[in-house]
Every structure is written in structure tokens, then in C-alpha cells.
Amino acid sequence: MLLWGSPSKFVAGGWEPNQEKNEIRAIEDWQTADGLLTWINKQTSSSYGLDDEKFENEQLPSNISDPGQIARAVYDVEEATTTAFDIILDHKMIKSETRASLIRFLQVLVAHHPSRRCRKGSAKVLVNFDDFSPSHMQSADKQEVVNNNGKGGLGNFPICGKEVPRGYWIFCRGSQNDTRGFSCGLWVLLHSLSVRIDDGESQFTFTAVCDFIHNFFVCEECRQHFYQMCSSVTSPFNKTRDFALWLWSTHNQVNERLMKLEASLKTGDPKFPKIIWPPKQLCSSCYRSHHHGDMKFRQIDWDQDEVFKFLTNYYGNTLVSLYKDREFLRNDGIDGALEDLVVSTNAVVVPVGAALAIALASCAFGALACYWRSQQKNRKPRRSWN
């Protein structure tokens, strides 16, 4: 059986075979390639043929004019999170001098990752971190012991669930296979973290992000450039707004640098060129005055209050809008004891300490429940059923 529908309907809905008006439909003629393609052509008013060349990256949606498309990026954020940890393990980057920075970044993910699957997985990794990666085995001469099975204990744990990585990108898919993808998903994750944290966590998150990129990003030039921008900050952040705007400004400066580099090397994505963000199509109120297309980021008269409002809505509420359907959450097998930790999908924050406490309490509750069930099994029944 093959079903036809938009991705959002599959995520948030259910399918009833006898329901007349259903946004997810069963494909009637799927037994042959010709029949299936004819059915699809009718639904999409298209005229594709079996002899056509591959359209792998040609039918890409524009990310500029439709703010709702960022909701699809939550899957790319999961993909980027898993990819980042795979890179860390593949390159054996967990060492005595980098271990603390990874723990700090995990603490932020536990409380504020936009995906509840990744929050739940990060909590389990953090609680069991010493078992996955013992501190006494992080010296250079013992690194092989930790990774003697390829990736060590962490490599066997799916930080964002068993379905991830999926092996493809959705919102972050480029028109060429070597463009966008991981870097796009990582930026979306960082922006989402920046608007979900509490004021009191802004400096901690800034340090966690800077150290994570400096210690675990594989592009040496990118790491050094980002570290220089982190080092240029002279006073601590006290507000969520300040950190979110710093990250937004930093990202635009990176884009400006890459614009020149990609233009000279011709390595950019022709359908997704680097631009100053956000463009007017997404946030006209972010611009106080008219600007020319070739103006640099610092030359634009920004309304930073409007920019922060846009960032909060775009990378906060809209990004996680697909997760707000309660039926989807119930069908995903979320443990009731962890639901408050992993289901919060708006910009309301959970302090890092509280998130860890919830995770630990959940483990204790699970152990208590197992003990209670074992006691119940050992009791003699008062009556028997034949």
C-alpha cells in the first residue's frame, strides 16, 4: 500500500481507510511504474515520463518568501545534531581538554533543543556520560581503549532517536549535493537555542556554543574565524536578546565573508546564494530605511527590536510548529514521566539544572516502578482463573 499526502499531514495526522474526506489518500494504481507515474501526474498536473532525467535537486522550494517553511527544518536540526556527534566520535575528539565543553553543550541541548527526541536523548547521554566516556580514559595513550569498537559507548546511543540520521535534508537541502546540508542545520540549531534560553543562561550558552564550535567543528578556518568573533566579546551577556542578536550579527558576518570566497572559487549554491538575513521578504519591519542590495550588513539601519521579535518567532514558535499536535506526541510513545521535559515546544524555557533533575528523577522513578512490579509478581494471588 502506498499513501499520498503532504509531509505535515503525515506528521500530524492519521489515516482512516473508510473516511471520505481524508488529506492522506491511498494511491489506487501502484502495481506498475507506468500506473504509479500516471496517478502522480494527475495529482500534480504534471507530465513526467519514465525516461526523464533525475530531478533530485531541481524542484527545491524557495526559503525566502514563506516563513512557514522553517517548520520543516526541525528534522534538519535533528539530522545536524546526530551528524555533529558522529563527527566527534569518528574523529575521536573527546579528550581530557574537550570533555567539559561537550558536557556544557549537552546541558544546553537537554533544556532547549527544539526537538523533544534530541532533548530526551541528550538527557540520557548526559546522565550516563561517565559510562559512555570515562574521564580516566581520555588521555592520548588511552584514546584507543575508548574507541576500540569504532565509536565507543556513545556511538551505540542514538542521541535523536533510532530514526536519525535519515541520510537526507529537507529545509536545508541544496541544489548541489555538497552545498548547505549540515552547516545549514547547525546554524538553525544555534539560532533556535539562542531564542529559547532564559536571560540568566545567556552567558553560559554563549560559552557553550563558542567552545563547542572551537573544539568540535572540523573546518579549521571556520573554527578559527568563529573563535575570533567569540573572543571579541568584551562583556558578559545578561539577556537572551543580547545573545540572540550577537549570534544573528555573527552569522551575517560569516555570510558576508563567504559571499566573497564563494564568488571567487565558484563554490556557492547557485539557487541558494549567501544573503544578508533576514531579507525584506521575511521581515520588512526589521529595516528602518531602504537599502541597496549591495549594502553591507553593518551599513543597514536595522530595527533590532523587530529583528529579535522575528528571530524569536521564526526560530522559536514557527520552527517547532509541527510538534504542537498532541495526537502526534501521543503516538510517538513518549514516556509520561519525561513528557514535561521533552514536549515543551515553545520558547518557554526549562533551566538546565531543572532539566537534569527531571531526568534523574525519571530514572529513579523507573527503577522504583520496576521494583514495585517485581514485588507484585511475587505475591500469591487470592484466587485463580481457569
mmCIF file of C-alpha atoms in Angstrom:
data_model
loop_
_atom_site.group_PDB
_atom_site.id
_atom_site.type_symbol
_atom_site.label_atom_id
_atom_site.label_comp_id
_atom_site.label_asym_id
_atom_site.label_seq_id
_atom_site.Cartn_x
_atom_site.Cartn_y
_atom_site.Cartn_z
ATOM 1 C CA MET A 1 0.000 0.000 0.000
ATOM 2 C CA LEU A 2 1.208 3.496 -0.839
ATOM 3 C CA LEU A 3 -0.198 6.647 0.771
ATOM 4 C CA TRP A 4 -0.173 10.155 -0.715
ATOM 5 C CA GLY A 5 -0.131 13.396 1.275
ATOM 6 C CA SER A 6 1.978 16.373 2.320
ATOM 7 C CA PRO A 7 4.731 15.826 4.927
ATOM 8 C CA SER A 8 2.886 17.899 7.536
ATOM 9 C CA LYS A 9 -0.219 15.726 7.206
ATOM 10 C CA PHE A 10 1.794 12.552 7.755
ATOM 11 C CA VAL A 11 3.425 14.079 10.831
ATOM 12 C CA ALA A 12 0.296 15.453 12.450
ATOM 13 C CA GLY A 13 -2.487 13.248 11.145
ATOM 14 C CA GLY A 14 -3.821 9.751 10.876
ATOM 15 C CA TRP A 15 -5.283 7.731 8.041
ATOM 16 C CA GLU A 16 -8.667 6.047 8.090
ATOM 17 C CA PRO A 17 -9.329 3.880 5.006
ATOM 18 C CA ASN A 18 -13.106 4.413 5.040
ATOM 19 C CA GLN A 19 -13.052 8.171 5.599
ATOM 20 C CA GLU A 20 -14.305 10.063 2.531
ATOM 21 C CA LYS A 21 -12.515 13.382 3.015
ATOM 22 C CA ASN A 22 -9.024 12.442 4.044
ATOM 23 C CA GLU A 23 -5.940 14.574 3.398
ATOM 24 C CA ILE A 24 -3.888 11.366 3.229
ATOM 25 C CA ARG A 25 -5.078 9.145 0.407
ATOM 26 C CA ALA A 26 -4.267 5.644 -0.762
ATOM 27 C CA ILE A 27 -2.687 5.502 -4.223
ATOM 28 C CA GLU A 28 -5.004 3.430 -6.391
ATOM 29 C CA ASP A 29 -2.712 2.266 -9.183
ATOM 30 C CA TRP A 30 0.731 1.493 -7.837
ATOM 31 C CA GLN A 31 1.450 -2.016 -9.086
ATOM 32 C CA THR A 32 3.340 -0.792 -12.177
ATOM 33 C CA ALA A 33 5.696 2.139 -12.705
ATOM 34 C CA ASP A 34 3.545 3.465 -15.565
ATOM 35 C CA GLY A 35 0.377 3.327 -13.491
ATOM 36 C CA LEU A 36 2.015 4.985 -10.496
ATOM 37 C CA LEU A 37 3.504 7.791 -12.579
ATOM 38 C CA THR A 38 0.179 8.403 -14.350
ATOM 39 C CA TRP A 39 -1.555 8.692 -10.969
ATOM 40 C CA ILE A 40 1.079 11.143 -9.691
ATOM 41 C CA ASN A 41 0.866 13.245 -12.867
ATOM 42 C CA LYS A 42 -2.879 13.599 -12.386
ATOM 43 C CA GLN A 43 -2.474 14.760 -8.790
ATOM 44 C CA THR A 44 0.251 17.293 -9.583
ATOM 45 C CA SER A 45 -0.952 18.380 -13.047
ATOM 46 C CA SER A 46 2.432 17.298 -14.390
ATOM 47 C CA SER A 47 3.697 15.335 -17.369
ATOM 48 C CA TYR A 48 6.717 13.458 -16.037
ATOM 49 C CA GLY A 49 7.880 10.432 -18.002
ATOM 50 C CA LEU A 50 9.914 7.397 -17.008
ATOM 51 C CA ASP A 51 12.662 8.435 -19.425
ATOM 52 C CA ASP A 52 13.106 11.858 -17.826
ATOM 53 C CA GLU A 53 16.444 12.636 -16.202
ATOM 54 C CA LYS A 54 16.663 12.746 -12.419
ATOM 55 C CA PHE A 55 15.037 15.749 -10.764
ATOM 56 C CA GLU A 56 16.822 15.142 -7.478
ATOM 57 C CA ASN A 57 17.592 18.746 -6.562
ATOM 58 C CA GLU A 58 15.689 20.752 -9.157
ATOM 59 C CA GLN A 59 12.279 21.079 -7.539
ATOM 60 C CA LEU A 60 13.505 22.950 -4.483
ATOM 61 C CA PRO A 61 11.193 25.311 -2.593
ATOM 62 C CA SER A 62 12.219 28.898 -2.039
ATOM 63 C CA ASN A 63 13.042 29.604 1.592
ATOM 64 C CA ILE A 64 12.860 33.369 1.233
ATOM 65 C CA SER A 65 9.206 34.352 0.950
ATOM 66 C CA ASP A 66 7.471 31.674 3.042
ATOM 67 C CA PRO A 67 8.311 31.861 6.766
ATOM 68 C CA GLY A 68 6.347 28.664 7.450
ATOM 69 C CA GLN A 69 8.940 26.563 5.652
ATOM 70 C CA ILE A 70 11.272 26.793 8.651
ATOM 71 C CA ALA A 71 8.937 24.290 10.389
ATOM 72 C CA ARG A 72 10.391 21.607 8.133
ATOM 73 C CA ALA A 73 13.874 22.428 9.423
ATOM 74 C CA VAL A 74 13.223 20.728 12.759
ATOM 75 C CA TYR A 75 14.084 17.450 11.012
ATOM 76 C CA ASP A 76 17.299 19.000 9.676
ATOM 77 C CA VAL A 77 18.176 20.130 13.200
ATOM 78 C CA GLU A 78 17.843 16.519 14.341
ATOM 79 C CA GLU A 79 19.967 15.411 11.393
ATOM 80 C CA ALA A 80 22.633 18.060 12.146
ATOM 81 C CA THR A 81 22.742 17.138 15.845
ATOM 82 C CA THR A 82 23.294 13.461 15.075
ATOM 83 C CA THR A 83 25.822 14.276 12.341
ATOM 84 C CA ALA A 84 27.773 16.557 14.700
ATOM 85 C CA PHE A 85 28.103 13.809 17.310
ATOM 86 C CA ASP A 86 29.031 11.270 14.642
ATOM 87 C CA ILE A 87 31.830 13.602 13.510
ATOM 88 C CA ILE A 88 33.042 13.990 17.095
ATOM 89 C CA LEU A 89 33.211 10.232 17.525
ATOM 90 C CA ASP A 90 34.650 9.471 14.086
ATOM 91 C CA HIS A 91 37.479 11.972 14.639
ATOM 92 C CA LYS A 92 37.981 10.891 18.279
ATOM 93 C CA MET A 93 37.611 14.437 19.542
ATOM 94 C CA ILE A 94 36.554 13.648 23.126
ATOM 95 C CA LYS A 95 39.716 14.260 25.123
ATOM 96 C CA SER A 96 40.522 15.447 28.615
ATOM 97 C CA GLU A 97 40.730 19.071 27.428
ATOM 98 C CA THR A 98 37.492 18.983 25.392
ATOM 99 C CA ARG A 99 35.316 16.821 27.631
ATOM 100 C CA ALA A 100 33.978 19.695 29.770
ATOM 101 C CA SER A 101 32.934 21.759 26.759
ATOM 102 C CA LEU A 102 30.943 18.831 25.345
ATOM 103 C CA ILE A 103 29.176 18.367 28.690
ATOM 104 C CA ARG A 104 28.237 22.073 28.790
ATOM 105 C CA PHE A 105 26.814 21.905 25.280
ATOM 106 C CA LEU A 106 24.832 18.790 26.193
ATOM 107 C CA GLN A 107 23.381 20.637 29.180
ATOM 108 C CA VAL A 108 22.039 23.315 26.841
ATOM 109 C CA LEU A 109 20.604 20.690 24.478
ATOM 110 C CA VAL A 110 18.828 18.896 27.336
ATOM 111 C CA ALA A 111 16.862 22.005 28.244
ATOM 112 C CA HIS A 112 16.476 23.843 24.949
ATOM 113 C CA HIS A 113 16.908 21.667 21.871
ATOM 114 C CA PRO A 114 13.892 22.322 19.592
ATOM 115 C CA SER A 115 13.363 18.570 19.060
ATOM 116 C CA ARG A 116 11.920 16.666 22.001
ATOM 117 C CA ARG A 117 13.606 13.484 20.704
ATOM 118 C CA CYS A 118 17.012 15.160 20.922
ATOM 119 C CA ARG A 119 16.234 16.635 24.354
ATOM 120 C CA LYS A 120 15.354 13.190 25.638
ATOM 121 C CA GLY A 121 18.410 11.577 24.033
ATOM 122 C CA SER A 122 20.764 14.334 25.249
ATOM 123 C CA ALA A 123 19.472 13.869 28.802
ATOM 124 C CA LYS A 124 20.247 10.150 28.685
ATOM 125 C CA VAL A 125 23.713 10.784 27.264
ATOM 126 C CA LEU A 126 24.426 13.408 29.922
ATOM 127 C CA VAL A 127 23.217 11.275 32.835
ATOM 128 C CA ASN A 128 25.309 8.322 31.612
ATOM 129 C CA PHE A 129 28.233 10.334 30.236
ATOM 130 C CA ASP A 130 30.817 8.809 32.582
ATOM 131 C CA ASP A 131 29.768 5.336 31.484
ATOM 132 C CA PHE A 132 29.883 6.264 27.797
ATOM 133 C CA SER A 133 33.150 8.177 28.029
ATOM 134 C CA PRO A 134 35.049 7.701 31.324
ATOM 135 C CA SER A 135 37.182 10.684 32.303
ATOM 136 C CA HIS A 136 40.139 8.499 33.298
ATOM 137 C CA MET A 137 40.338 7.111 29.750
ATOM 138 C CA GLN A 138 40.637 10.408 27.901
ATOM 139 C CA SER A 139 44.413 10.713 27.804
ATOM 140 C CA ALA A 140 46.157 10.368 24.467
ATOM 141 C CA ASP A 141 47.628 6.949 25.232
ATOM 142 C CA LYS A 142 44.220 5.553 26.222
ATOM 143 C CA GLN A 143 42.144 7.034 23.433
ATOM 144 C CA GLU A 144 42.139 3.741 21.525
ATOM 145 C CA VAL A 145 40.661 1.964 24.540
ATOM 146 C CA VAL A 146 37.647 4.270 24.491
ATOM 147 C CA ASN A 147 37.141 3.831 20.779
ATOM 148 C CA ASN A 148 38.228 0.243 20.295
ATOM 149 C CA ASN A 149 34.868 -0.677 18.773
ATOM 150 C CA GLY A 150 34.857 2.223 16.334
ATOM 151 C CA LYS A 151 32.965 4.915 18.231
ATOM 152 C CA GLY A 152 32.923 3.744 21.829
ATOM 153 C CA GLY A 153 29.848 3.645 24.067
ATOM 154 C CA LEU A 154 28.438 6.910 22.725
ATOM 155 C CA GLY A 155 28.461 5.540 19.198
ATOM 156 C CA ASN A 156 25.886 2.939 20.152
ATOM 157 C CA PHE A 157 23.436 5.504 21.509
ATOM 158 C CA PRO A 158 21.042 7.343 19.124
ATOM 159 C CA ILE A 159 21.056 10.871 20.519
ATOM 160 C CA CYS A 160 17.987 11.906 18.494
ATOM 161 C CA GLY A 161 16.258 8.544 18.209
ATOM 162 C CA LYS A 162 16.679 5.412 16.141
ATOM 163 C CA GLU A 163 15.226 7.045 13.022
ATOM 164 C CA VAL A 164 18.037 9.613 12.857
ATOM 165 C CA PRO A 165 20.202 10.094 10.868
ATOM 166 C CA ARG A 166 17.881 9.738 7.914
ATOM 167 C CA GLY A 167 20.556 10.444 5.325
ATOM 168 C CA TYR A 168 18.897 13.443 3.686
ATOM 169 C CA TRP A 169 17.983 17.086 4.281
ATOM 170 C CA ILE A 170 14.625 18.808 3.849
ATOM 171 C CA PHE A 171 14.670 22.571 4.524
ATOM 172 C CA CYS A 172 18.478 22.609 4.283
ATOM 173 C CA ARG A 173 18.762 20.625 1.059
ATOM 174 C CA GLY A 174 20.899 22.418 -1.514
ATOM 175 C CA SER A 175 20.663 22.340 -5.282
ATOM 176 C CA GLN A 176 24.001 20.534 -5.271
ATOM 177 C CA ASN A 177 24.944 17.614 -3.063
ATOM 178 C CA ASP A 178 27.908 19.406 -1.468
ATOM 179 C CA THR A 179 26.099 22.633 -0.520
ATOM 180 C CA ARG A 180 24.071 23.610 2.552
ATOM 181 C CA GLY A 181 23.070 20.474 4.484
ATOM 182 C CA PHE A 182 24.986 20.107 7.759
ATOM 183 C CA SER A 183 26.165 23.717 8.109
ATOM 184 C CA CYS A 184 22.626 24.984 7.488
ATOM 185 C CA GLY A 185 21.141 22.578 10.037
ATOM 186 C CA LEU A 186 23.768 23.524 12.633
ATOM 187 C CA TRP A 187 23.068 27.251 12.202
ATOM 188 C CA VAL A 188 19.329 26.648 12.622
ATOM 189 C CA LEU A 189 20.060 24.723 15.830
ATOM 190 C CA LEU A 190 22.231 27.513 17.246
ATOM 191 C CA HIS A 191 19.673 30.218 16.404
ATOM 192 C CA SER A 192 16.927 28.139 17.981
ATOM 193 C CA LEU A 193 18.951 27.714 21.173
ATOM 194 C CA SER A 194 19.628 31.451 21.283
ATOM 195 C CA VAL A 195 15.923 32.361 21.456
ATOM 196 C CA ARG A 196 14.818 29.526 23.756
ATOM 197 C CA ILE A 197 17.172 30.175 26.662
ATOM 198 C CA ASP A 198 16.385 32.263 29.726
ATOM 199 C CA ASP A 199 18.119 35.582 30.406
ATOM 200 C CA GLY A 200 20.207 34.040 33.167
ATOM 201 C CA GLU A 201 21.502 31.337 30.808
ATOM 202 C CA SER A 202 22.685 33.651 28.036
ATOM 203 C CA GLN A 203 26.347 33.837 29.078
ATOM 204 C CA PHE A 204 26.523 30.103 29.815
ATOM 205 C CA THR A 205 25.032 29.314 26.393
ATOM 206 C CA PHE A 206 27.398 31.746 24.664
ATOM 207 C CA THR A 207 30.389 29.999 26.256
ATOM 208 C CA ALA A 208 28.986 26.543 25.499
ATOM 209 C CA VAL A 209 28.393 27.376 21.818
ATOM 210 C CA CYS A 210 31.774 29.061 21.326
ATOM 211 C CA ASP A 211 33.661 26.198 22.979
ATOM 212 C CA PHE A 212 31.687 23.564 21.087
ATOM 213 C CA ILE A 213 32.481 25.115 17.693
ATOM 214 C CA HIS A 214 36.100 25.735 18.659
ATOM 215 C CA ASN A 215 36.683 22.171 19.848
ATOM 216 C CA PHE A 216 34.486 20.084 17.578
ATOM 217 C CA PHE A 217 33.963 21.775 14.197
ATOM 218 C CA VAL A 218 36.149 20.062 11.611
ATOM 219 C CA CYS A 219 36.752 23.085 9.337
ATOM 220 C CA GLU A 220 39.905 24.630 10.799
ATOM 221 C CA GLU A 221 39.491 28.019 9.097
ATOM 222 C CA CYS A 222 35.834 28.203 10.162
ATOM 223 C CA ARG A 223 36.716 27.324 13.750
ATOM 224 C CA GLN A 224 39.386 29.983 13.992
ATOM 225 C CA HIS A 225 37.199 32.647 12.420
ATOM 226 C CA PHE A 226 34.295 31.875 14.767
ATOM 227 C CA TYR A 227 36.632 31.792 17.769
ATOM 228 C CA GLN A 228 37.952 35.245 16.875
ATOM 229 C CA MET A 229 34.415 36.625 16.857
ATOM 230 C CA CYS A 230 33.736 34.962 20.222
ATOM 231 C CA SER A 231 36.956 36.412 21.640
ATOM 232 C CA SER A 232 35.968 39.917 20.518
ATOM 233 C CA VAL A 233 33.089 39.970 23.042
ATOM 234 C CA THR A 234 34.301 42.063 25.968
ATOM 235 C CA SER A 235 31.354 41.988 28.379
ATOM 236 C CA PRO A 236 29.153 39.094 29.516
ATOM 237 C CA PHE A 237 25.654 38.615 28.136
ATOM 238 C CA ASN A 238 22.853 39.238 30.613
ATOM 239 C CA LYS A 239 19.836 38.995 28.312
ATOM 240 C CA THR A 240 18.525 36.446 25.844
ATOM 241 C CA ARG A 241 18.010 39.300 23.400
ATOM 242 C CA ASP A 242 21.677 40.309 23.506
ATOM 243 C CA PHE A 243 22.989 36.808 22.796
ATOM 244 C CA ALA A 244 20.406 36.140 20.059
ATOM 245 C CA LEU A 245 21.304 39.393 18.296
ATOM 246 C CA TRP A 246 25.033 38.697 18.649
ATOM 247 C CA LEU A 247 24.605 35.299 17.008
ATOM 248 C CA TRP A 248 22.450 36.853 14.261
ATOM 249 C CA SER A 249 25.118 39.509 13.630
ATOM 250 C CA THR A 250 27.877 36.875 13.678
ATOM 251 C CA HIS A 251 26.035 34.710 11.153
ATOM 252 C CA ASN A 252 25.620 37.665 8.794
ATOM 253 C CA GLN A 253 29.311 38.496 9.065
ATOM 254 C CA VAL A 254 30.130 34.879 8.221
ATOM 255 C CA ASN A 255 27.805 35.085 5.218
ATOM 256 C CA GLU A 256 29.489 38.256 4.001
ATOM 257 C CA ARG A 257 32.899 36.589 4.193
ATOM 258 C CA LEU A 258 31.628 33.502 2.376
ATOM 259 C CA MET A 259 29.949 35.607 -0.334
ATOM 260 C CA LYS A 260 33.350 36.834 -1.478
ATOM 261 C CA LEU A 261 35.012 33.442 -1.064
ATOM 262 C CA GLU A 262 32.322 31.542 -2.972
ATOM 263 C CA ALA A 263 32.231 34.150 -5.718
ATOM 264 C CA SER A 264 35.971 33.802 -6.329
ATOM 265 C CA LEU A 265 36.057 29.994 -6.080
ATOM 266 C CA LYS A 266 32.603 29.449 -7.623
ATOM 267 C CA THR A 267 31.715 27.007 -4.839
ATOM 268 C CA GLY A 268 28.414 28.557 -3.741
ATOM 269 C CA ASP A 269 24.943 27.155 -4.287
ATOM 270 C CA PRO A 270 23.515 28.944 -7.360
ATOM 271 C CA LYS A 271 19.940 28.564 -6.124
ATOM 272 C CA PHE A 272 20.705 29.499 -2.518
ATOM 273 C CA PRO A 273 23.328 32.257 -2.604
ATOM 274 C CA LYS A 274 24.503 33.744 0.676
ATOM 275 C CA ILE A 275 22.414 36.794 1.626
ATOM 276 C CA ILE A 276 22.006 39.260 4.467
ATOM 277 C CA TRP A 277 19.436 37.791 6.858
ATOM 278 C CA PRO A 278 16.578 38.259 7.229
ATOM 279 C CA PRO A 279 15.649 39.570 3.761
ATOM 280 C CA LYS A 280 12.870 42.128 3.433
ATOM 281 C CA GLN A 281 10.531 39.449 2.082
ATOM 282 C CA LEU A 282 10.576 37.833 5.517
ATOM 283 C CA CYS A 283 10.846 40.871 7.777
ATOM 284 C CA SER A 284 10.242 44.268 6.209
ATOM 285 C CA SER A 285 9.859 45.841 9.666
ATOM 286 C CA CYS A 286 13.444 44.796 10.507
ATOM 287 C CA TYR A 287 14.679 47.546 8.162
ATOM 288 C CA ARG A 288 14.350 51.157 9.283
ATOM 289 C CA SER A 289 15.168 52.586 5.868
ATOM 290 C CA HIS A 290 15.510 51.491 2.258
ATOM 291 C CA HIS A 291 18.782 49.789 1.419
ATOM 292 C CA HIS A 292 20.526 48.782 -1.754
ATOM 293 C CA GLY A 293 21.108 45.116 -2.492
ATOM 294 C CA ASP A 294 24.883 45.537 -2.397
ATOM 295 C CA MET A 295 24.949 47.222 1.023
ATOM 296 C CA LYS A 296 26.988 45.503 3.704
ATOM 297 C CA PHE A 297 25.435 44.211 6.909
ATOM 298 C CA ARG A 298 26.818 46.993 9.109
ATOM 299 C CA GLN A 299 25.647 49.670 6.670
ATOM 300 C CA ILE A 300 21.985 48.705 7.035
ATOM 301 C CA ASP A 301 19.888 50.623 9.552
ATOM 302 C CA TRP A 302 18.366 47.708 11.470
ATOM 303 C CA ASP A 303 15.493 47.890 13.929
ATOM 304 C CA GLN A 304 16.956 45.411 16.392
ATOM 305 C CA ASP A 305 13.766 45.148 18.428
ATOM 306 C CA GLU A 306 11.976 43.944 15.307
ATOM 307 C CA VAL A 307 14.872 41.658 14.418
ATOM 308 C CA PHE A 308 14.719 40.000 17.828
ATOM 309 C CA LYS A 309 10.951 39.626 17.538
ATOM 310 C CA PHE A 310 11.416 37.986 14.139
ATOM 311 C CA LEU A 311 14.159 35.640 15.394
ATOM 312 C CA THR A 312 12.072 34.589 18.393
ATOM 313 C CA ASN A 313 9.057 33.726 16.269
ATOM 314 C CA TYR A 314 10.959 32.224 13.312
ATOM 315 C CA TYR A 315 13.452 30.058 15.224
ATOM 316 C CA GLY A 316 11.180 29.579 18.238
ATOM 317 C CA ASN A 317 7.456 29.087 17.684
ATOM 318 C CA THR A 318 7.384 28.508 13.920
ATOM 319 C CA LEU A 319 10.315 26.086 13.888
ATOM 320 C CA VAL A 320 8.578 23.702 16.287
ATOM 321 C CA SER A 321 5.033 24.192 14.985
ATOM 322 C CA LEU A 322 4.911 20.651 13.553
ATOM 323 C CA TYR A 323 5.407 19.275 17.074
ATOM 324 C CA LYS A 324 2.390 21.007 18.554
ATOM 325 C CA ASP A 325 -0.127 18.394 17.508
ATOM 326 C CA ARG A 326 -0.950 16.421 20.629
ATOM 327 C CA GLU A 327 -2.052 13.337 18.721
ATOM 328 C CA PHE A 328 1.406 13.129 17.131
ATOM 329 C CA LEU A 329 3.024 13.363 20.538
ATOM 330 C CA ARG A 330 0.813 10.632 21.987
ATOM 331 C CA ASN A 331 1.500 8.294 19.078
ATOM 332 C CA ASP A 332 5.261 8.686 19.421
ATOM 333 C CA GLY A 333 5.483 6.671 22.647
ATOM 334 C CA ILE A 334 6.691 9.489 24.878
ATOM 335 C CA ASP A 335 7.123 8.364 28.463
ATOM 336 C CA GLY A 336 4.708 10.177 30.746
ATOM 337 C CA ALA A 337 7.362 10.847 33.373
ATOM 338 C CA LEU A 338 9.559 12.616 30.797
ATOM 339 C CA GLU A 339 6.754 14.358 28.912
ATOM 340 C CA ASP A 340 7.199 17.717 30.652
ATOM 341 C CA LEU A 341 10.882 17.640 29.716
ATOM 342 C CA VAL A 342 10.572 16.616 26.092
ATOM 343 C CA VAL A 343 7.259 18.107 24.967
ATOM 344 C CA SER A 344 7.831 21.807 25.675
ATOM 345 C CA THR A 345 7.898 23.175 22.155
ATOM 346 C CA ASN A 346 7.534 26.910 22.573
ATOM 347 C CA ALA A 347 10.043 29.497 23.727
ATOM 348 C CA VAL A 348 9.252 28.874 27.401
ATOM 349 C CA VAL A 349 12.476 27.616 28.895
ATOM 350 C CA VAL A 350 13.465 24.881 31.321
ATOM 351 C CA PRO A 351 16.539 25.767 33.431
ATOM 352 C CA VAL A 352 19.476 23.451 32.858
ATOM 353 C CA GLY A 353 19.565 22.328 36.484
ATOM 354 C CA ALA A 354 15.856 21.605 36.484
ATOM 355 C CA ALA A 355 16.127 19.580 33.280
ATOM 356 C CA LEU A 356 18.863 17.420 34.774
ATOM 357 C CA ALA A 357 16.838 16.986 37.944
ATOM 358 C CA ILE A 358 13.845 15.833 35.914
ATOM 359 C CA ALA A 359 15.997 13.350 34.002
ATOM 360 C CA LEU A 360 17.482 11.954 37.210
ATOM 361 C CA ALA A 361 14.076 11.804 38.885
ATOM 362 C CA SER A 362 12.717 9.928 35.878
ATOM 363 C CA CYS A 363 15.477 7.322 36.149
ATOM 364 C CA ALA A 364 14.748 6.905 39.865
ATOM 365 C CA PHE A 365 11.026 6.628 39.204
ATOM 366 C CA GLY A 366 11.669 3.976 36.550
ATOM 367 C CA ALA A 367 13.788 1.928 38.953
ATOM 368 C CA LEU A 368 11.101 2.220 41.651
ATOM 369 C CA ALA A 369 8.420 1.125 39.178
ATOM 370 C CA CYS A 370 10.463 -1.947 38.172
ATOM 371 C CA TYR A 371 10.908 -2.880 41.856
ATOM 372 C CA TRP A 372 7.186 -2.485 42.530
ATOM 373 C CA ARG A 373 6.283 -4.672 39.548
ATOM 374 C CA SER A 374 8.682 -7.402 40.723
ATOM 375 C CA GLN A 375 7.080 -7.348 44.163
ATOM 376 C CA GLN A 376 3.634 -7.622 42.647
ATOM 377 C CA LYS A 377 4.673 -10.687 40.625
ATOM 378 C CA ASN A 378 5.962 -12.406 43.753
ATOM 379 C CA ARG A 379 2.656 -12.038 45.600
ATOM 380 C CA LYS A 380 0.391 -15.071 45.735
ATOM 381 C CA PRO A 381 -2.933 -14.460 44.001
ATOM 382 C CA ARG A 382 -6.006 -14.691 46.194
ATOM 383 C CA ARG A 383 -7.989 -16.527 43.551
ATOM 384 C CA SER A 384 -7.111 -18.413 40.453
ATOM 385 C CA TRP A 385 -8.638 -18.152 36.990
ATOM 386 C CA ASN A 386 -9.157 -21.339 34.985
#
